[in-house]
CSV table of N, CA, C and O in Angstrom, one decimal:
chain,number,residue,atom,x,y,z
J,1,THR,N,75.7,111.0,69.1
J,1,THR,CA,75.0,111.7,68.7
J,1,THR,C,73.9,111.0,68.8
J,1,THR,O,73.1,110.8,69.5
J,2,ILE,N,73.2,112.8,69.9
J,2,ILE,CA,71.8,112.8,70.2
J,2,ILE,C,71.4,113.3,69.8
J,2,ILE,O,71.5,114.7,70.1
J,3,TYR,N,69.9,113.8,68.7
J,3,TYR,CA,69.3,113.7,69.0
J,3,TYR,C,67.4,114.9,69.4
J,3,TYR,O,67.4,113.7,69.1
J,4,PHE,N,67.4,115.4,69.2
J,4,PHE,CA,65.8,116.1,70.0
J,4,PHE,C,65.5,116.5,68.7
J,4,PHE,O,65.1,117.4,68.2
J,5,ALA,N,63.7,115.7,68.5
J,5,ALA,CA,62.6,116.5,68.2
J,5,ALA,C,62.6,117.3,68.7
J,5,ALA,O,61.7,117.4,70.2
J,6,PRO,N,62.0,118.6,67.9
J,6,PRO,CA,61.0,119.7,68.7
J,6,PRO,C,60.5,119.1,69.1
J,6,PRO,O,59.2,118.6,68.5
J,7,ILE,N,59.8,119.8,69.9
J,7,ILE,CA,58.6,119.8,70.8
J,7,ILE,C,57.8,120.9,69.9
J,7,ILE,O,57.7,122.3,69.9
J,8,LYS,N,55.8,120.8,69.9
J,8,LYS,CA,55.0,121.4,69.2
J,8,LYS,C,54.6,122.3,70.5
J,8,LYS,O,53.4,121.3,70.4
J,9,ALA,N,54.6,122.6,71.3
J,9,ALA,CA,54.2,123.3,72.1
J,9,ALA,C,53.9,124.6,72.6
J,9,ALA,O,54.8,125.6,72.3
J,10,THR,N,52.8,124.9,72.7
J,10,THR,CA,52.3,126.9,73.3
J,10,THR,C,52.8,126.5,74.1
J,10,THR,O,51.9,125.2,75.1
J,11,LEU,N,52.8,127.8,74.7
J,11,LEU,CA,52.9,128.0,76.7
J,11,LEU,C,51.5,128.9,76.5
J,11,LEU,O,50.6,129.4,75.9
J,12,PRO,N,51.5,128.4,78.0
J,12,PRO,CA,50.6,129.2,78.7
J,12,PRO,C,49.9,130.3,79.0
J,12,PRO,O,51.1,131.0,78.7
J,13,VAL,N,48.9,130.8,78.3
J,13,VAL,CA,48.9,132.8,78.2
J,13,VAL,C,48.4,133.4,79.9
J,13,VAL,O,47.3,132.9,79.7
J,14,LEU,N,49.1,134.5,80.8
J,14,LEU,CA,48.6,134.7,81.4
J,14,LEU,C,47.2,135.3,81.1
J,14,LEU,O,47.5,136.5,79.8
J,15,LEU,N,45.7,135.5,81.4
J,15,LEU,CA,44.5,136.2,80.8
J,15,LEU,C,44.1,137.0,82.8
J,15,LEU,O,43.8,138.1,82.0
J,16,SER,N,44.4,136.9,83.5
J,16,SER,CA,44.5,137.9,85.1
J,16,SER,C,44.9,137.9,86.0
J,16,SER,O,45.4,136.1,85.6
J,17,THR,N,45.8,138.3,86.0
J,17,THR,CA,46.3,138.2,88.3
J,17,THR,C,45.3,139.3,88.1
J,17,THR,O,44.5,139.7,88.7
J,18,SER,N,45.4,139.2,89.9
J,18,SER,CA,45.0,140.1,91.4
J,18,SER,C,46.3,140.9,91.3
J,18,SER,O,47.8,140.3,91.9
J,19,LYS,N,46.0,142.1,92.4
J,19,LYS,CA,47.3,142.6,93.1
J,19,LYS,C,48.5,142.0,94.6
J,19,LYS,O,46.6,141.7,95.4
J,20,PRO,N,48.8,142.1,94.2
J,20,PRO,CA,48.6,141.0,95.8
J,20,PRO,C,48.9,142.8,97.2
J,20,PRO,O,49.4,143.9,96.1
J,21,ALA,N,49.3,142.0,98.1
J,21,ALA,CA,48.8,143.1,98.9
J,21,ALA,C,49.9,143.7,100.0
J,21,ALA,O,50.7,143.0,99.7
J,22,TYR,N,50.6,145.1,100.3
J,22,TYR,CA,51.2,145.3,101.2
J,22,TYR,C,51.3,145.3,102.4
J,22,TYR,O,50.0,146.1,102.8
J,23,THR,N,51.8,144.1,103.4
J,23,THR,CA,51.7,144.0,104.5
J,23,THR,C,52.3,145.8,105.0
J,23,THR,O,53.0,146.7,104.7
J,24,LYS,N,51.5,146.1,107.1
J,24,LYS,CA,52.3,146.9,107.2
J,24,LYS,C,53.8,147.7,108.0
J,24,LYS,O,53.8,147.8,107.6
J,25,GLU,N,54.7,146.4,107.8
J,25,GLU,CA,55.8,146.4,107.9
J,25,GLU,C,56.4,146.6,106.3
J,25,GLU,O,57.8,147.4,106.9
J,26,ALA,N,55.8,145.7,105.1
J,26,ALA,CA,56.7,146.1,103.8
J,26,ALA,C,56.2,148.2,103.7
J,26,ALA,O,57.0,148.0,103.4
J,27,LEU,N,55.3,148.3,104.5
J,27,LEU,CA,55.4,149.3,103.9
J,27,LEU,C,56.4,150.4,105.4
J,27,LEU,O,56.4,151.3,105.1
J,28,ARG,N,56.0,150.6,106.6
J,28,ARG,CA,57.2,150.6,107.1
J,28,ARG,C,58.7,150.4,106.9
J,28,ARG,O,58.8,151.9,107.0
J,29,ASP,N,59.2,149.8,106.4
J,29,ASP,CA,60.5,149.4,106.2
J,29,ASP,C,60.9,149.7,104.5
J,29,ASP,O,62.3,149.8,104.1
J,30,ARG,N,59.6,150.2,103.9
J,30,ARG,CA,60.0,151.1,102.6
J,30,ARG,C,60.7,149.4,101.6
J,30,ARG,O,61.0,150.2,100.5
J,31,CYS,N,60.4,147.8,101.1
J,31,CYS,CA,60.2,147.5,101.2
J,31,CYS,C,59.6,147.3,99.6
J,31,CYS,O,58.3,147.6,99.4
J,32,GLU,N,61.1,147.3,98.5
J,32,GLU,CA,60.4,147.3,96.8
J,32,GLU,C,61.0,145.9,96.8
J,32,GLU,O,62.2,146.0,97.4
J,33,GLY,N,60.8,145.0,95.1
J,33,GLY,CA,61.2,144.6,94.2
J,33,GLY,C,61.1,143.9,94.2
J,33,GLY,O,58.9,144.1,93.6
J,34,VAL,N,61.1,142.7,93.2
J,34,VAL,CA,61.1,141.6,92.6
J,34,VAL,C,60.5,140.0,93.8
J,34,VAL,O,61.6,139.9,93.9
J,35,VAL,N,60.0,139.0,94.0
J,35,VAL,CA,59.1,138.0,94.5
J,35,VAL,C,59.4,137.0,93.0
J,35,VAL,O,58.2,136.8,92.3
J,36,ARG,N,60.4,136.3,93.1
J,36,ARG,CA,59.7,135.5,92.0
J,36,ARG,C,59.7,133.7,92.3
J,36,ARG,O,59.9,133.2,94.5
J,37,VAL,N,58.7,133.3,91.9
J,37,VAL,CA,58.0,132.1,92.5
J,37,VAL,C,57.3,131.1,91.3
J,37,VAL,O,57.7,131.6,89.8
J,38,HIS,N,57.1,130.1,91.6
J,38,HIS,CA,57.9,128.8,90.8
J,38,HIS,C,56.4,127.8,91.2
J,38,HIS,O,55.8,127.7,92.1
J,39,VAL,N,56.4,127.7,89.7
J,39,VAL,CA,54.7,127.6,89.8
J,39,VAL,C,53.8,125.9,88.5
J,39,VAL,O,55.2,125.9,88.4
J,40,LYS,N,52.9,125.7,89.1
J,40,LYS,CA,52.6,124.5,88.0
J,40,LYS,C,51.1,125.3,87.8
J,40,LYS,O,50.3,126.2,88.9
J,41,ILE,N,51.3,125.0,87.0
J,41,ILE,CA,49.9,125.9,85.8
J,41,ILE,C,49.1,124.6,85.2
J,41,ILE,O,49.9,123.9,84.0
J,42,GLY,N,48.4,123.9,86.1
J,42,GLY,CA,47.4,122.4,84.9
J,42,GLY,C,46.7,122.8,84.3
J,42,GLY,O,46.1,123.9,83.4
J,43,ALA,N,46.8,122.0,83.5
J,43,ALA,CA,45.9,122.0,81.8
J,43,ALA,C,44.1,122.8,81.9
J,43,ALA,O,43.5,122.9,81.2
J,44,GLY,N,43.6,122.6,83.1
J,44,GLY,CA,42.6,124.0,83.7
J,44,GLY,C,43.1,125.6,83.4
J,44,GLY,O,42.1,125.7,83.6
J,45,GLY,N,44.4,125.5,83.9
J,45,GLY,CA,45.1,126.2,83.7
J,45,GLY,C,44.4,127.4,85.1
J,45,GLY,O,45.1,129.0,84.5
J,46,LYS,N,44.5,126.8,85.6
J,46,LYS,CA,44.9,126.9,87.4
J,46,LYS,C,45.8,127.0,88.0
J,46,LYS,O,47.0,126.1,88.2
J,47,VAL,N,46.7,128.1,89.0
J,47,VAL,CA,47.8,128.2,89.3
J,47,VAL,C,48.2,126.8,90.9
J,47,VAL,O,46.8,126.9,91.9
J,48,SER,N,49.3,125.4,90.6
J,48,SER,CA,48.9,125.3,92.4
J,48,SER,C,50.8,125.0,92.1
J,48,SER,O,51.7,126.1,91.9
J,49,ASP,N,50.2,124.3,93.8
J,49,ASP,CA,52.3,124.1,94.3
J,49,ASP,C,53.2,124.8,94.4
J,49,ASP,O,54.0,125.4,93.5
J,50,PRO,N,52.5,126.7,94.9
J,50,PRO,CA,53.6,127.7,94.2
J,50,PRO,C,54.5,127.8,95.4
J,50,PRO,O,54.1,126.9,97.0
J,51,GLN,N,55.7,128.2,94.5
J,51,GLN,CA,56.7,128.0,95.8
J,51,GLN,C,58.0,129.0,95.8
J,51,GLN,O,58.6,129.1,94.7
J,52,VAL,N,58.2,130.3,96.2
J,52,VAL,CA,59.6,131.2,96.4
J,52,VAL,C,60.9,130.7,96.5
J,52,VAL,O,61.5,130.3,97.1
J,53,LEU,N,61.1,131.6,94.9
J,53,LEU,CA,62.6,131.1,94.9
J,53,LEU,C,63.0,132.0,94.7
J,53,LEU,O,64.6,131.8,95.1
J,54,GLN,N,63.0,132.8,94.9
J,54,GLN,CA,63.8,134.4,95.7
J,54,GLN,C,62.3,136.6,95.8
J,54,GLN,O,61.9,136.1,95.6
J,55,GLY,N,63.1,136.1,97.8
J,55,GLY,CA,62.0,136.5,97.5
J,55,GLY,C,62.1,137.8,98.6
J,55,GLY,O,63.8,138.3,98.0
J,56,LEU,N,61.4,139.0,99.2
J,56,LEU,CA,61.9,139.9,99.5
J,56,LEU,C,61.3,140.0,101.0
J,56,LEU,O,61.9,141.4,101.6
J,57,GLY,N,61.4,138.9,101.6
J,57,GLY,CA,60.3,139.4,103.7
J,57,GLY,C,59.4,140.4,103.2
J,57,GLY,O,58.5,140.8,102.4
J,58,CYS,N,60.2,141.0,104.6
J,58,CYS,CA,59.0,141.7,104.9
J,58,CYS,C,56.8,141.5,104.7
J,58,CYS,O,56.3,142.3,104.8
J,59,GLY,N,57.0,139.4,104.5
J,59,GLY,CA,55.9,139.4,105.0
J,59,GLY,C,55.0,140.1,102.9
J,59,GLY,O,54.3,139.4,102.8
J,60,LEU,N,55.8,140.6,102.1
J,60,LEU,CA,55.7,140.2,100.6
J,60,LEU,C,55.5,138.9,100.4
J,60,LEU,O,54.8,138.2,99.3
J,61,ASP,N,56.2,137.8,100.5
J,61,ASP,CA,56.5,136.6,100.5
J,61,ASP,C,55.2,135.9,100.0
J,61,ASP,O,54.9,135.1,99.4
J,62,PHE,N,54.3,135.6,101.4
J,62,PHE,CA,53.2,134.9,101.6
J,62,PHE,C,52.1,135.7,100.4
J,62,PHE,O,51.7,135.2,100.3
J,63,GLN,N,52.3,137.2,101.0
J,63,GLN,CA,51.9,138.2,99.3
J,63,GLN,C,51.5,137.1,98.5
J,63,GLN,O,50.9,137.7,97.9
J,64,ALA,N,53.1,137.7,97.8
J,64,ALA,CA,53.7,136.8,96.6
J,64,ALA,C,52.5,135.2,96.0
J,64,ALA,O,51.9,135.5,95.5
J,65,LEU,N,52.4,134.8,97.1
J,65,LEU,CA,52.1,133.3,97.4
J,65,LEU,C,50.7,133.4,97.2
J,65,LEU,O,49.8,132.8,95.6
J,66,LYS,N,49.9,134.7,97.8
J,66,LYS,CA,48.0,134.4,97.7
J,66,LYS,C,47.7,134.7,96.2
J,66,LYS,O,46.7,135.1,95.7
J,67,SER,N,48.6,135.9,96.2
J,67,SER,CA,48.1,137.0,94.5
J,67,SER,C,48.4,135.5,93.2
J,67,SER,O,47.2,135.4,92.9
J,68,VAL,N,49.7,134.7,93.1
J,68,VAL,CA,50.1,134.1,93.0
J,68,VAL,C,48.8,133.2,92.5
J,68,VAL,O,48.3,132.3,91.2
J,69,MET,N,47.8,132.3,93.6
J,69,MET,CA,46.9,131.1,93.4
J,69,MET,C,46.1,132.1,92.4
J,69,MET,O,44.8,130.9,92.3
J,70,GLU,N,45.8,133.0,92.9
J,70,GLU,CA,44.5,133.5,92.0
J,70,GLU,C,44.5,133.7,90.4
J,70,GLU,O,44.0,134.8,89.8
J,71,TRP,N,46.0,134.4,90.2
J,71,TRP,CA,45.5,134.4,88.5
J,71,TRP,C,45.9,133.0,87.6
J,71,TRP,O,45.2,132.2,88.3
J,72,GLN,N,45.0,133.0,86.7
J,72,GLN,CA,44.3,132.4,85.3
J,72,GLN,C,45.5,132.7,84.1
J,72,GLN,O,45.3,133.5,83.6
J,73,PHE,N,45.3,131.3,84.2
J,73,PHE,CA,45.8,130.9,82.5
J,73,PHE,C,45.5,130.5,81.4
J,73,PHE,O,43.7,129.2,81.6
J,74,ARG,N,45.3,130.1,80.0
J,74,ARG,CA,45.0,129.6,79.1
J,74,ARG,C,46.2,128.4,79.0
J,74,ARG,O,47.4,128.9,78.7
J,75,PRO,N,46.0,127.8,79.1
J,75,PRO,CA,46.8,126.8,79.7
J,75,PRO,C,47.7,126.2,78.1
J,75,PRO,O,46.7,127.0,77.0
J,76,GLY,N,49.5,125.2,78.5
J,76,GLY,CA,49.7,125.2,76.9
J,76,GLY,C,49.1,123.8,76.1
J,76,GLY,O,48.7,123.5,77.2
J,77,GLN,N,49.8,124.0,75.0
J,77,GLN,CA,49.2,122.4,74.7
J,77,GLN,C,49.7,121.7,73.5
J,77,GLN,O,51.1,122.6,73.1
J,78,LEU,N,49.7,120.7,73.4
J,78,LEU,CA,50.5,120.1,72.7
J,78,LEU,C,49.6,118.8,72.0
J,78,LEU,O,48.9,118.5,72.7
J,79,ASP,N,50.5,119.2,70.7
J,79,ASP,CA,48.8,118.5,69.3
J,79,ASP,C,47.3,118.7,70.1
J,79,ASP,O,46.8,117.6,70.0
J,80,GLY,N,47.0,120.2,69.9
J,80,GLY,CA,45.9,120.5,70.3
J,80,GLY,C,45.0,119.6,71.6
J,80,GLY,O,43.9,120.6,72.1
J,81,LYS,N,45.8,119.7,72.6
J,81,LYS,CA,45.4,118.5,74.5
J,81,LYS,C,45.8,120.2,74.8
J,81,LYS,O,47.3,119.8,74.7
J,82,ALA,N,45.0,120.3,76.2
J,82,ALA,CA,45.9,121.2,77.1
J,82,ALA,C,47.2,120.1,77.6
J,82,ALA,O,46.3,119.4,78.5
J,83,ILE,N,47.9,120.6,78.3
J,83,ILE,CA,49.0,120.0,79.9
J,83,ILE,C,48.6,121.2,80.5
J,83,ILE,O,48.9,121.9,80.3
J,84,ALA,N,50.0,120.4,82.1
J,84,ALA,CA,50.1,121.1,82.5
J,84,ALA,C,51.6,121.0,82.4
J,84,ALA,O,52.3,120.4,82.2
J,85,VAL,N,52.5,122.3,83.0
J,85,VAL,CA,53.8,122.5,82.8
J,85,VAL,C,54.2,123.7,84.1
J,85,VAL,O,52.7,124.3,85.1
J,86,VAL,N,55.6,123.6,84.7
J,86,VAL,CA,56.1,124.2,85.4
J,86,VAL,C,56.4,124.9,84.4
J,86,VAL,O,57.2,125.2,84.1
J,87,ALA,N,56.5,126.5,85.6
J,87,ALA,CA,57.1,128.4,85.1
J,87,ALA,C,57.6,128.7,86.6
J,87,ALA,O,57.5,128.4,87.3
J,88,TRP,N,58.0,130.3,86.2
J,88,TRP,CA,58.2,130.7,87.2
J,88,TRP,C,58.1,131.6,86.7
J,88,TRP,O,58.1,132.3,85.9
J,89,VAL,N,56.9,133.0,87.6
J,89,VAL,CA,56.7,134.4,87.9
J,89,VAL,C,56.9,134.9,88.8
J,89,VAL,O,58.1,134.6,89.3
J,90,GLU,N,56.8,136.4,88.2
J,90,GLU,CA,57.4,136.8,88.7
J,90,GLU,C,56.2,138.2,89.3
J,90,GLU,O,55.5,138.6,88.3
J,91,VAL,N,56.5,138.4,90.2
J,91,VAL,CA,55.7,139.6,91.4
J,91,VAL,C,55.9,140.6,91.9
J,91,VAL,O,57.1,140.1,92.5
J,92,SER,N,55.4,141.7,91.2
J,92,SER,CA,56.7,143.4,91.7
J,92,SER,C,56.1,143.6,92.8
J,92,SER,O,54.5,143.3,92.5
J,93,PHE,N,56.1,144.3,93.9
J,93,PHE,CA,56.4,145.3,94.5
J,93,PHE,C,56.8,146.9,94.4
J,93,PHE,O,57.5,146.6,94.3
J,94,ARG,N,55.5,147.5,94.7
J,94,ARG,CA,56.5,148.6,93.8
J,94,ARG,C,55.4,150.3,95.3
J,94,ARG,O,53.9,149.4,95.4
J,95,LEU,N,56.8,150.8,95.9
J,95,LEU,CA,54.9,151.5,96.8
J,95,LEU,C,54.8,153.1,96.1
J,95,LEU,O,54.7,153.6,94.8
J,96,PRO,N,54.0,152.9,96.4
J,96,PRO,CA,53.1,153.6,96.2
J,96,PRO,C,53.5,155.3,96.2
J,96,PRO,O,54.8,156.1,97.1
């Protein structure tokens, strides 16, 4: 039998986002939906290494990556120290 000790870590908290831009192609083709992005949230709260897990096409995947790179987080903590974590986030695209 294997027992795992519970990890007493806090999760990162999203502090600010930036709105992704719609591309002309996406507007023309009326693309809407969600782009899922895998990210690393560093101990300083900055995003790095974004990778699209589920995209929409129409140029929106690139816009989602650009937007996520500007997001700011309060980093997760373990034993009172900021830690880097990996997560996935969703960027929504809705036509006006």
